[in-house]
Coordinates of C-alpha atoms in Angstrom, one line a residue:
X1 CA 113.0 -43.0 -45.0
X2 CA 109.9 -43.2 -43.0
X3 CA 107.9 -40.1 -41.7
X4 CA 106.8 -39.8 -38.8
X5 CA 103.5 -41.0 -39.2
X6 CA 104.2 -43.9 -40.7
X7 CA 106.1 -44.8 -37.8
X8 CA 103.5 -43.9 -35.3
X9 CA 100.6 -46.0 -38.0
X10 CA 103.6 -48.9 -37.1
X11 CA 104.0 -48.4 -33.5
X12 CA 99.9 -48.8 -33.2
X13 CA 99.7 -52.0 -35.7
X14 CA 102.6 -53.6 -32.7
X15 CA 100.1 -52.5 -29.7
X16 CA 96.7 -53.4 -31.5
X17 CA 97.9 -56.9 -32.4
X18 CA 99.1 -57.8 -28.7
X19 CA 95.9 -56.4 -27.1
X20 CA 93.5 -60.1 -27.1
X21 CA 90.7 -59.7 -28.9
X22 CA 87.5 -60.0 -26.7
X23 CA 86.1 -62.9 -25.7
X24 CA 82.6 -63.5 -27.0
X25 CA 79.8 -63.5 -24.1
X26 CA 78.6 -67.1 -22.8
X27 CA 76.4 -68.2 -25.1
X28 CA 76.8 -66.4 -28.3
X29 CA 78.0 -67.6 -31.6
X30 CA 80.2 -65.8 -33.8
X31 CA 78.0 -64.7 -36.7
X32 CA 78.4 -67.3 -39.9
X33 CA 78.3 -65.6 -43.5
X34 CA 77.5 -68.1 -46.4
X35 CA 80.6 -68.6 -48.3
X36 CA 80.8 -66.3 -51.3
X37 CA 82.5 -69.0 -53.3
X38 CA 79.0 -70.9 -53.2
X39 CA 77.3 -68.1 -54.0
X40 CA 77.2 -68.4 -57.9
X41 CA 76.7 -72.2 -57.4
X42 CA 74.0 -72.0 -55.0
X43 CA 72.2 -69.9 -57.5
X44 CA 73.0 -72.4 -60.7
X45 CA 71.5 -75.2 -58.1
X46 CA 68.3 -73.3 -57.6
X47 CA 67.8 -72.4 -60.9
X48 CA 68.0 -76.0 -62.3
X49 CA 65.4 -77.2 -59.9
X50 CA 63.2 -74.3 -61.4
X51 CA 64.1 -74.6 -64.9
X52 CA 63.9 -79.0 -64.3
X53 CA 60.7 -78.2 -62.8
X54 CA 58.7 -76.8 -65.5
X55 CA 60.2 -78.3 -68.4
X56 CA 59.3 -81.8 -66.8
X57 CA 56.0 -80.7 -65.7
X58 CA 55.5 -79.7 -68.9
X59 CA 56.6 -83.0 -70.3
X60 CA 54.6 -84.5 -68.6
X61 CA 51.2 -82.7 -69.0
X62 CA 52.0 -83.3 -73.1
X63 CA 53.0 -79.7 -73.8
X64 CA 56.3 -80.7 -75.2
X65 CA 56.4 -81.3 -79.2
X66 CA 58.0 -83.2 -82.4
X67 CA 58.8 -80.2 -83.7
X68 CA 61.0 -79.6 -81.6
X69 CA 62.4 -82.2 -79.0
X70 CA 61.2 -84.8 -80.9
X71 CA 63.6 -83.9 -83.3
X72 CA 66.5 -83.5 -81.3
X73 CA 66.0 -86.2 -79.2
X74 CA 65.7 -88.9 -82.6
X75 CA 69.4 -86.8 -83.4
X76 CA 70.9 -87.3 -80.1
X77 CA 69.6 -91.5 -80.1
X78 CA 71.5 -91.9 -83.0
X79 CA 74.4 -90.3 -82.6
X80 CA 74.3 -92.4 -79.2
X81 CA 74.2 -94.9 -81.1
X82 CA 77.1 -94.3 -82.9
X83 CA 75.1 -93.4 -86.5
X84 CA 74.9 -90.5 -88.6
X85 CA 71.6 -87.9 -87.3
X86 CA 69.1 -88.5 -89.5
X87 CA 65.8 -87.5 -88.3
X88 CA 62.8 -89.0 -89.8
X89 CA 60.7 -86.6 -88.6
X90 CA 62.3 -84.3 -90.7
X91 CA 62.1 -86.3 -93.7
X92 CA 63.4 -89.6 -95.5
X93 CA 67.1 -90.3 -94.5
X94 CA 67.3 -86.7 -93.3
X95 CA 70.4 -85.7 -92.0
X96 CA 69.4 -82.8 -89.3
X97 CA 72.7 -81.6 -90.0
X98 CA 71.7 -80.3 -93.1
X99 CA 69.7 -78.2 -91.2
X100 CA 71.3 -76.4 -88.6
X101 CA 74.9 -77.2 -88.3
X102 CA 74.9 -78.2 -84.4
X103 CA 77.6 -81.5 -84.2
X104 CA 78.1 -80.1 -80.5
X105 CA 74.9 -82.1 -79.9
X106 CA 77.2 -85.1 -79.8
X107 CA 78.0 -84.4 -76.3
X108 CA 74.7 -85.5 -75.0
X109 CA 75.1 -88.7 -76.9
X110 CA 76.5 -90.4 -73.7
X111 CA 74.3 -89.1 -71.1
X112 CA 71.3 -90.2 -73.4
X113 CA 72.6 -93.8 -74.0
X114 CA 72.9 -93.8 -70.3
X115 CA 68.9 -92.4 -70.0
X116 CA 67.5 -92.8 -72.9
X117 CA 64.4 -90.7 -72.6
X118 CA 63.5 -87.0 -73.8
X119 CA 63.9 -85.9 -69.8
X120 CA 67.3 -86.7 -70.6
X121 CA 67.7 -83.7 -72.9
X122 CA 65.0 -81.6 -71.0
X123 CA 66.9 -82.1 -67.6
X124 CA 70.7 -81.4 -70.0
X125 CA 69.1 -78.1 -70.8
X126 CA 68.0 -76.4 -67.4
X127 CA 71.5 -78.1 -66.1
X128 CA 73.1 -75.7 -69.0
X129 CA 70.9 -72.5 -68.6
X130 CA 71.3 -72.7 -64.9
X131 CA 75.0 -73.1 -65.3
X132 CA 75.6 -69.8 -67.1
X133 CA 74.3 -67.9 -64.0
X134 CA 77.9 -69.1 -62.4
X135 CA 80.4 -66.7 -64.3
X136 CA 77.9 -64.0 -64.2
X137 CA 76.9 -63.9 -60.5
X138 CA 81.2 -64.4 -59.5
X139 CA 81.8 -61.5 -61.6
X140 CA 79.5 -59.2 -59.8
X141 CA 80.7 -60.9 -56.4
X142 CA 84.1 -60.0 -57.3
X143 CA 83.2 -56.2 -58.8
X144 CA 80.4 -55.1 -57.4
X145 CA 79.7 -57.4 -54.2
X146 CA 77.5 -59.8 -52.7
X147 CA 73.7 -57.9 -52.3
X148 CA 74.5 -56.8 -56.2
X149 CA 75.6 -60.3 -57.2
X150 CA 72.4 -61.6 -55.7
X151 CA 70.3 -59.5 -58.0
X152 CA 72.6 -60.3 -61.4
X153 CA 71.5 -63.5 -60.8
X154 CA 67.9 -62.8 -60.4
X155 CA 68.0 -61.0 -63.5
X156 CA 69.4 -63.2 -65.7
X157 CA 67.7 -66.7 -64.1
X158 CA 64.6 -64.7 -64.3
X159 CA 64.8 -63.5 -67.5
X160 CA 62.4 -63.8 -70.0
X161 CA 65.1 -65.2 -72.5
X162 CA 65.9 -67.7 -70.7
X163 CA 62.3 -68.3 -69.3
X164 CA 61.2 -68.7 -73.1
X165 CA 64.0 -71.4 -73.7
X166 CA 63.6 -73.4 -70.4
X167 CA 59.9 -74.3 -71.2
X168 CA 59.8 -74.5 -74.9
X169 CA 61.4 -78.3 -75.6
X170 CA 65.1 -78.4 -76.3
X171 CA 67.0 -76.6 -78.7
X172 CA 70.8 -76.9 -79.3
X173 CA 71.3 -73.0 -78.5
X174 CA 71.4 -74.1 -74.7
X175 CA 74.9 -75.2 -75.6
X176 CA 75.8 -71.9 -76.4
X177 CA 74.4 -70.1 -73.3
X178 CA 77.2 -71.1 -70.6
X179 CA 80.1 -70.8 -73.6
X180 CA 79.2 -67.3 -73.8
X181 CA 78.5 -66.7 -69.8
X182 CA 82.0 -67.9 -69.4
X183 CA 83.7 -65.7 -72.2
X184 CA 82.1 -62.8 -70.9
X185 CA 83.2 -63.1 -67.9
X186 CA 86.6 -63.8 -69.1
X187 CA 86.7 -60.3 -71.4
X188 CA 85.4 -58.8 -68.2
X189 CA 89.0 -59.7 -66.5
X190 CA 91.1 -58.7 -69.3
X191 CA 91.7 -62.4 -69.9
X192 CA 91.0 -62.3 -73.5
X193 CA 93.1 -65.5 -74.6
X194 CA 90.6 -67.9 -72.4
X195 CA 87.5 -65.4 -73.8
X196 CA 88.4 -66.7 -77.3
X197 CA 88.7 -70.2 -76.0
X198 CA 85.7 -70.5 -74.5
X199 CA 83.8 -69.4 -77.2
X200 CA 85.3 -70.6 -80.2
X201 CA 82.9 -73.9 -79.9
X202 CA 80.4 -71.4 -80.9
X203 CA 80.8 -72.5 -84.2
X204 CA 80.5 -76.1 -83.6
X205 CA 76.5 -75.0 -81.9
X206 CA 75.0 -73.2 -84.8
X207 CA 75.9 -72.0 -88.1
X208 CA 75.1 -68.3 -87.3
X209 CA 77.1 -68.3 -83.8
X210 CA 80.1 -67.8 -85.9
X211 CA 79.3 -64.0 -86.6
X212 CA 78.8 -63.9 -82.6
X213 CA 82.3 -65.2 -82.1
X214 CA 83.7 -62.6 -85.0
X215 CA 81.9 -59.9 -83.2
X216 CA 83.7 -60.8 -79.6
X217 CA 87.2 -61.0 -82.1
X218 CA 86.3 -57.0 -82.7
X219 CA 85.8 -56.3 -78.7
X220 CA 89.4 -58.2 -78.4
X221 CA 91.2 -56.4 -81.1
X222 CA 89.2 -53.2 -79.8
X223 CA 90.1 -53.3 -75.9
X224 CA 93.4 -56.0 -76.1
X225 CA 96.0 -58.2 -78.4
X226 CA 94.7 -56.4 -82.0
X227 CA 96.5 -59.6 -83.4
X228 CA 93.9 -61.9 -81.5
X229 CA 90.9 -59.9 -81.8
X230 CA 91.3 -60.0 -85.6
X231 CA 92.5 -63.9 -85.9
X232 CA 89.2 -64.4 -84.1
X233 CA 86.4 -62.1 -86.1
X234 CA 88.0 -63.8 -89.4
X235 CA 87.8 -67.1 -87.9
X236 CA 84.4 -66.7 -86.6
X237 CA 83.1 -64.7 -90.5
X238 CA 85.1 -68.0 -92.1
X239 CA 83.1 -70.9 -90.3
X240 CA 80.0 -69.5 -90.9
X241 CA 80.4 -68.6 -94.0
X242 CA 81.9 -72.7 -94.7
X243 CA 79.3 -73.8 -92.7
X244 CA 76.1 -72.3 -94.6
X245 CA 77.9 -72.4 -98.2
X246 CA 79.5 -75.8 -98.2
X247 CA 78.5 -78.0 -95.0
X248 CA 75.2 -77.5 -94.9
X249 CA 74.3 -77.7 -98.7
X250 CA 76.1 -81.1 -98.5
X251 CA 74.1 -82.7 -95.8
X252 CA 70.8 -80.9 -96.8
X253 CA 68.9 -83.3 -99.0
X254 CA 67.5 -80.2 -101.6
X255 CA 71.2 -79.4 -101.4
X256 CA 71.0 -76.1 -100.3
X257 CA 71.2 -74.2 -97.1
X258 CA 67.8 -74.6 -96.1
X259 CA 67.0 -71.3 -94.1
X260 CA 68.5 -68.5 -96.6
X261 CA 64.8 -67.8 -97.8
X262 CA 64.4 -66.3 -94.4
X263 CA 66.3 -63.3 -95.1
X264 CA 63.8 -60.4 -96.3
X265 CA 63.7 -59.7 -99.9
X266 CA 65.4 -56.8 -101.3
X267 CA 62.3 -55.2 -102.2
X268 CA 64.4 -51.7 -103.1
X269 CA 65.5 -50.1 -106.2
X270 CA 68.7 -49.8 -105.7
X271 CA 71.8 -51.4 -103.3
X272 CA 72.1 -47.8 -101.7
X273 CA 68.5 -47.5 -101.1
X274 CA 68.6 -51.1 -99.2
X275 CA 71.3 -49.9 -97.2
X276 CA 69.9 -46.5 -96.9
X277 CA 66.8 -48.4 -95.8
X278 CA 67.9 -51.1 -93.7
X279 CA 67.7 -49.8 -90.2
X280 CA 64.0 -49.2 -90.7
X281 CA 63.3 -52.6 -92.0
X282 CA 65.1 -54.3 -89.4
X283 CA 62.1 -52.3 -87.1
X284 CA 59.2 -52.7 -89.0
X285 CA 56.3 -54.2 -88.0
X286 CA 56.0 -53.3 -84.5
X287 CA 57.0 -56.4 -82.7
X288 CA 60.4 -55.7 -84.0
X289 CA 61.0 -52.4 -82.0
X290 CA 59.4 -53.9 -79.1
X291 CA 61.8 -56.8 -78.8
X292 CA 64.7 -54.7 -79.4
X293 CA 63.4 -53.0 -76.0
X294 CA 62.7 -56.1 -74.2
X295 CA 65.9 -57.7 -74.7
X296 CA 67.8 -55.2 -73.0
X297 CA 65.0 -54.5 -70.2
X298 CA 66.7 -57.1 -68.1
X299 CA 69.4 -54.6 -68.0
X300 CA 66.9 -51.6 -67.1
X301 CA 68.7 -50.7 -71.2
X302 CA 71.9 -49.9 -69.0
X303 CA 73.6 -53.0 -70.8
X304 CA 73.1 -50.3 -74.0
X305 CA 76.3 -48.4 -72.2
X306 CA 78.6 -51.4 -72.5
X307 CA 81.0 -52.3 -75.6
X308 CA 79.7 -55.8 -74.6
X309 CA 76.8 -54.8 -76.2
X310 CA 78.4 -55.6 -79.8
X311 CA 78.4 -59.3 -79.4
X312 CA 74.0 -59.5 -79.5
X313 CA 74.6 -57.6 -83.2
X314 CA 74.8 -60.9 -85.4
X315 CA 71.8 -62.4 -83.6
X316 CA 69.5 -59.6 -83.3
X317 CA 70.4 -58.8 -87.1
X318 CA 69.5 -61.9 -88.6
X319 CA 66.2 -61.9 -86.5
X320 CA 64.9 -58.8 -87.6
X321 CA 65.9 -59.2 -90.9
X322 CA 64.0 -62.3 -91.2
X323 CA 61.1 -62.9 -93.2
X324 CA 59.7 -65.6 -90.3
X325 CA 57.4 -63.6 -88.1
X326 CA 58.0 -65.7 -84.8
X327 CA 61.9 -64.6 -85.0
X328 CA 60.8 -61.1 -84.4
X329 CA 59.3 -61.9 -81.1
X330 CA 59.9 -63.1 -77.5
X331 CA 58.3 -67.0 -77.9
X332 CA 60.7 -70.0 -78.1
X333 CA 64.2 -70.1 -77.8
X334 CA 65.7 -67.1 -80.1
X335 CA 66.7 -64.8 -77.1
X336 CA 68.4 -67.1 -74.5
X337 CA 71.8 -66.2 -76.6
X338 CA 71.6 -62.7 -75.3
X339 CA 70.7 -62.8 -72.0
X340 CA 74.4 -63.7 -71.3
X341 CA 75.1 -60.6 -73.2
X342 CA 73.0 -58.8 -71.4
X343 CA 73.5 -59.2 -67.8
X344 CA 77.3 -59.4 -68.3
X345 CA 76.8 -55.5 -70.5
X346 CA 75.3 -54.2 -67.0
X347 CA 77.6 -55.6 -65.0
X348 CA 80.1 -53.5 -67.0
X349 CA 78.2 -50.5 -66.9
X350 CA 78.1 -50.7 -63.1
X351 CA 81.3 -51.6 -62.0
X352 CA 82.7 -48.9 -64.1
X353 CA 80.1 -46.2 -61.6
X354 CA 81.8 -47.8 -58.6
X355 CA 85.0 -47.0 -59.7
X356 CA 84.5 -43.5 -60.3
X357 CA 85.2 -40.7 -57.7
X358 CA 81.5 -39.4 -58.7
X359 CA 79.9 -38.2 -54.9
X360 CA 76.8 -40.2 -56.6
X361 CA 78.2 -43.7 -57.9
X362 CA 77.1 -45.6 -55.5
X363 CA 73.4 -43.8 -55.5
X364 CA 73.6 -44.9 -59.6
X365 CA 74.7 -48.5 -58.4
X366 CA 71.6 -49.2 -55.7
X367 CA 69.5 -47.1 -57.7
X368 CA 70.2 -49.2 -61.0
X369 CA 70.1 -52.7 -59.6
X370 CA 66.8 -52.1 -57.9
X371 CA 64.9 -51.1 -61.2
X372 CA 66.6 -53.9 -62.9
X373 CA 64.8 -56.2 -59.9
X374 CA 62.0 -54.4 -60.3
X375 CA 61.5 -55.1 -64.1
X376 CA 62.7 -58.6 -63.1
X377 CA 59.5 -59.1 -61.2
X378 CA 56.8 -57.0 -63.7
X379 CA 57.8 -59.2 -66.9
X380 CA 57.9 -62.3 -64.9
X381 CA 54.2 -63.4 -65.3
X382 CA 53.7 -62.5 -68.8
X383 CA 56.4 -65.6 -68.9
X384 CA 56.7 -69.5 -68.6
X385 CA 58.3 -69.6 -65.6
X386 CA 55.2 -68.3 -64.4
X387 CA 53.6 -71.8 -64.9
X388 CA 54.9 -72.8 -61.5
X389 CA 51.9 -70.9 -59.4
X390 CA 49.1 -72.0 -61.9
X391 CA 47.1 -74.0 -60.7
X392 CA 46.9 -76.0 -63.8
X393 CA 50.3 -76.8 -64.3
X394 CA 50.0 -79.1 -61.6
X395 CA 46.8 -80.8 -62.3
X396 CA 46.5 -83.9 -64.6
X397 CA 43.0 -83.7 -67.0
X398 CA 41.1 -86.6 -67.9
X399 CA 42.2 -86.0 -71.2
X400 CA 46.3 -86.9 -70.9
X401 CA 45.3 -89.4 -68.8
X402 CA 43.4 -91.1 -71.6
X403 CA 46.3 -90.1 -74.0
X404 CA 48.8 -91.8 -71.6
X405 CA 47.0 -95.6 -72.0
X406 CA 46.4 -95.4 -75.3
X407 CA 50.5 -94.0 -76.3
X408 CA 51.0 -97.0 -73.9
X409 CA 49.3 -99.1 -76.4
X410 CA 51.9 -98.8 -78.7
X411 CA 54.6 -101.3 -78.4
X412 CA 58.0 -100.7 -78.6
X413 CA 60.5 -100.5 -82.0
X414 CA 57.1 -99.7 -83.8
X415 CA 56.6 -97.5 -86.6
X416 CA 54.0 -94.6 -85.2
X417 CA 52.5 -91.3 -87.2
X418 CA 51.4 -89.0 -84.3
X419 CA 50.1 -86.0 -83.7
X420 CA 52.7 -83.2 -82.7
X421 CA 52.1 -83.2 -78.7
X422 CA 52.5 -86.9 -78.9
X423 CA 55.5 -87.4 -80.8
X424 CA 58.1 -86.6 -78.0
X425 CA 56.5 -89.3 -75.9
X426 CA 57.2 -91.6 -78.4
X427 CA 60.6 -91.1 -79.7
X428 CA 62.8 -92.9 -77.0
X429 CA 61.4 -96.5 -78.0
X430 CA 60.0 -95.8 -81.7
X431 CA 60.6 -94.8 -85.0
X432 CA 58.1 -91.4 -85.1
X433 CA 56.6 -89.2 -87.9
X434 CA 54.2 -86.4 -87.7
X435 CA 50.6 -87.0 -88.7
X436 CA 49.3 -86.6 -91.3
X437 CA 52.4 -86.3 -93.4
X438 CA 54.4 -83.3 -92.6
X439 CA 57.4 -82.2 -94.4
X440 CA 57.0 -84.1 -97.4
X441 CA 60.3 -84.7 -99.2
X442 CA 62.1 -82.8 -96.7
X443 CA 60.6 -79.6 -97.5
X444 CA 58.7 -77.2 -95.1
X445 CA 55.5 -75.8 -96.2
X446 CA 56.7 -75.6 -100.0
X447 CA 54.3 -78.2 -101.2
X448 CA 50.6 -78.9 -102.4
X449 CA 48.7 -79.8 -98.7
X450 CA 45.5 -80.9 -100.6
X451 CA 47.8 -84.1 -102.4
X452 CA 49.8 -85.4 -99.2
X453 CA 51.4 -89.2 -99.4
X454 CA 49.4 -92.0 -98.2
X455 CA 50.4 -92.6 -94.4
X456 CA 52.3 -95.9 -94.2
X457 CA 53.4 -96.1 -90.5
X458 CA 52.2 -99.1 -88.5
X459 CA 50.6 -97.6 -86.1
X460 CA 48.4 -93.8 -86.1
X461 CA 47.7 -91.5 -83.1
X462 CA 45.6 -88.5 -83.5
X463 CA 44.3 -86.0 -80.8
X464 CA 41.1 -84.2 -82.0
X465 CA 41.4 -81.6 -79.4
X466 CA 43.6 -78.3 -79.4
X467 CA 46.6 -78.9 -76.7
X468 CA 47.6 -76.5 -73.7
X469 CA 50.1 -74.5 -75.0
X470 CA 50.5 -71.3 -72.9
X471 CA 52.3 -68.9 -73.2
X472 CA 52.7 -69.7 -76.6
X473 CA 49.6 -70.2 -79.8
X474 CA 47.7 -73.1 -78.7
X475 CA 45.5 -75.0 -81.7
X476 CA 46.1 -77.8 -84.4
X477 CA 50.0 -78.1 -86.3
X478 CA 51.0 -78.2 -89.3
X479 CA 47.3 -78.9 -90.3
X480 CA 44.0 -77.2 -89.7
X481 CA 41.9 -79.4 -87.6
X482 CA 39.4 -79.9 -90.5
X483 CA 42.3 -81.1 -92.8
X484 CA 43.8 -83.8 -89.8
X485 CA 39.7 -84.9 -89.4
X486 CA 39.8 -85.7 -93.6
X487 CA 43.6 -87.5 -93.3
X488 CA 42.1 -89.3 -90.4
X489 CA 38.9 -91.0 -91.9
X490 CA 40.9 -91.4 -95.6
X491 CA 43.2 -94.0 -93.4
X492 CA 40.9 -95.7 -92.3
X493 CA 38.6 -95.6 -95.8
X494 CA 41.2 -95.9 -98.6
X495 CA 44.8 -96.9 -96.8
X496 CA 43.5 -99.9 -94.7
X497 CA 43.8 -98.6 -91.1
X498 CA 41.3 -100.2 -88.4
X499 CA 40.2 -98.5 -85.4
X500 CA 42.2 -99.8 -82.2
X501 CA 40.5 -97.3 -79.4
X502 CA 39.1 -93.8 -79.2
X503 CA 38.9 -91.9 -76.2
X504 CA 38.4 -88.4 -75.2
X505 CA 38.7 -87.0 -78.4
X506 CA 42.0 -89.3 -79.0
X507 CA 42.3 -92.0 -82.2
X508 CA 44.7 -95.1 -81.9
X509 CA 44.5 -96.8 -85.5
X510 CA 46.8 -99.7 -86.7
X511 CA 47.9 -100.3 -90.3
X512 CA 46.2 -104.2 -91.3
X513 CA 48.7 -107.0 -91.7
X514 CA 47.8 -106.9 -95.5
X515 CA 48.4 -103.7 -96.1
X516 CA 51.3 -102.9 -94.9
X517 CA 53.9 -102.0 -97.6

């Protein structure tokens, strides 16, 4: 039975919709508002052109290495064509799956036979960082609105995770950023079934993304279908644990998993003093804390509030329990995984402000996404993407032009030991190894470096000068420059190499017809 007012609410719905609307003065136009289903994807287009932009420019001014686009890109050529990923640069009839178990890289197989150049997988990468921004940016459309949405996207395509992984090479972890973007949006609507879809090819990325995947089983059987949740963290616990015990020893040429040194030492007396002790190991040195607070600065630490938070455990465990000092910082590619995690975390913290009755939400919200824009902007020089408003980026020395004629030098299908910065310009059309000799029988660092193997590549490229490298260490890898100088003259002394051209500090020898093995 209706009241009263309903009836009279009724009766001026009827009037309002008969009176026209008014006609807009001669010569106006109705104001246009940008679609807010472009939105996300307007953001994922700018960000690849930013992302495509320095990791090209970089390419090109022979910042980009062997180790590590070289690498993928010789694993990605074979498997396009149709063969097995072994990776000489790795080592004799290497199989790169014995390294890291990534057989997702498969997927770029058809683009590269397509293009088959190491832009290919440069240009892949930004296409799949960028892409990640799209779940993250609809969610905060759809909970938050359009001003807030803007600035979710800022943060994470700004970020200095993803900065570090856009211009540092390629690395197969950029297949696991938009799986995770997607999931988390997905928990974020309560849809948990197509959360577990999207990221169960985790596993099929890296070996360690299956403790990520168990972690987003425990958020399931935490906030929806226990059954799920609990199907999915022992799914997730069971291919990693197949993965490093069984699939990687039996590809891995020393036939074991070949990163399980990097775990630190139990150094304790006692399994209850390691436990007892573990939270202050995983924070010791320095660097380790400081991470810790940078990975979650994107967030302005609010992403700290959100359950979400649980699924950047497994990778930020295994980093700071690592005995490799460059895990424990913000360099390369390590934290790209977690800005997802991140950004999605505050988007959960803030949408559950403006929900709340709280005569200050809204004052939390603004108040919130402006520091996290703020902090946004402060970190972003200290960061790659920072290399688009140096002046350098854009300027092309003497010294890679030099580089460029002799690499061109080479000719194709040839057999070429290279310095590090040179290798990735080689790999599409030749069969590459680092100079002088680096690993030697498939093993990294664990071997005498005063008794390497004679060279026996046709051709040798060595650049006496320290590359460009910022942000990251520049000088002379794997070697010392001294110890590249001696490898250099012994080839051409004892292992019957001849002097092609030298210029600018840059070598070209070729192996003599005779000597050749």
């Amino acid at each position: 039975m209706r009241t009263f007012s309903d009836k009279e609410a009724i009766r001026r719905g009827v009037l309002r919709s008969l009176i026209p609307a008014p006609s807009p003065e001669p010569g106006s136009r109705p104001a246009a508002r940008f679609p807010a289903a472009l939105l996300p994807w307007s953001w994922a287009a700018a960000l690849f052109l930013l992302y495509a932009t320095v990791a090209v420019r970089r390419h090109t001014l022979l910042r980009t290495t062997g180790y590590d686009l070289g690498i993928f890109e010789q694993a990605v050529r074979a498997y396009s064509q149709f063969r097995a990923p072994i990776v000489p640069l790795r080592g004799d009839n290497f199989n790169l799956l014995g390294d890291h178990f990534h057989p997702a890289l498969a997927v770029l197989a058809p683009l590269y036979r397509l293009w088959p150049s190491p832009l290919c997988l440069l240009l892949a990468q930004s296409a799949l960082l960028a892409l990640a921004v799209v779940p993250l940016a609809r969610w905060a459309l759809r909970e938050l609105g359009r001003r807030p949405a803007h600035v979710i996207a800022v943060g994470y395509g700004l970020s200095w995770g993803i900065a570090s992984a856009a211009a540092f090479d390629f690395h197969e972890v950029a297949l696991a950023v938009p799986l995770l973007s997607f999931a988390l949006e997905a928990l974020g609507r309560r849809r948990f079934g197509p959360a577990v879809a999207w990221s169960a090819p985790l596993v099929l990325v890296k070996e360690d993304l299956g403790l990520t995947l168990a972690a987003l089983g425990c958020y399931v059987a935490w906030k929806g279908p226990r059954r799920l949740g609990v199907v999915t963290a022992a799914a997730g616990l069971l291919a990693s644990a197949v993965e490093i015990k069984l699939l990687l020893p039996a590809f891995n040429p020393a036939g074991g998993y070949a990163h399980g040194g990097n775990l630190a030492e139990d150094t304790h007396s006692s399994l209850l003093t390691t436990i007892a002790l573990a939270p202050l190991d995983a924070l010791r040195p320095d660097i380790k804390a400081m991470t810790l607070i940078l990975v979650f600065a994107p967030s302005a630490l609010l992403a700290l509030r959100s359950p979400l938070a649980i699924l950047a455990v497994p990778t930020l465990a295994w980093r700071m329990l690592s005995q490799v000092p460059f895990h424990w910082g913000t360099s390369f590619h390590y934290s790209a995984v977690l800005m997802p995690i991140v950004l999605a975390g505050l988007i959960d913290t803030l949408r559950h402000w403006r929900g709340t009755d709280h005569p200050l939400a809204a004052r939390h919200v603004r108040a919130s996404l402006v520091t996290v824009l703020a902090v946004t902007l402060v970190m972003l020089p200290s960061f790659p993407l920072a290399q688009v408003a140096q002046r350098a980026t854009w300027h092309t020395t003497p010294h890679i032009k030099a580089a460029r004629s002799l690499l061109d030098r080479i000719p194709d299908g040839a057999t070429v030991a290279a310095s590090n910065r040179f290798v990735p310009q080689l790999t599409s059309r030749c069969e590459v190894v680092l100079f002088p000799a680096f690993p030697v029988d498939a093993r990294l660092y664990e071997y005498d470096k005063t008794r390497l193997p004679r060279p026996t590549a046709e051709w040798i490229i060595h650049d006496r000068r320290a590359p460009e490298a910022w942000p990251y260490p520049s000088g002379h890898w794997p070697y010392p420059s001294e110890q590249q100088q001696a490898e250099l003259a012994a080839a051409q002394e004892k292992y019957g190499y001849v002097r092609v051209a030298q210029r600018d500090g840059i070598t070209l020898l070729r192996l003599r017809h005779e000597d050749r093995p």
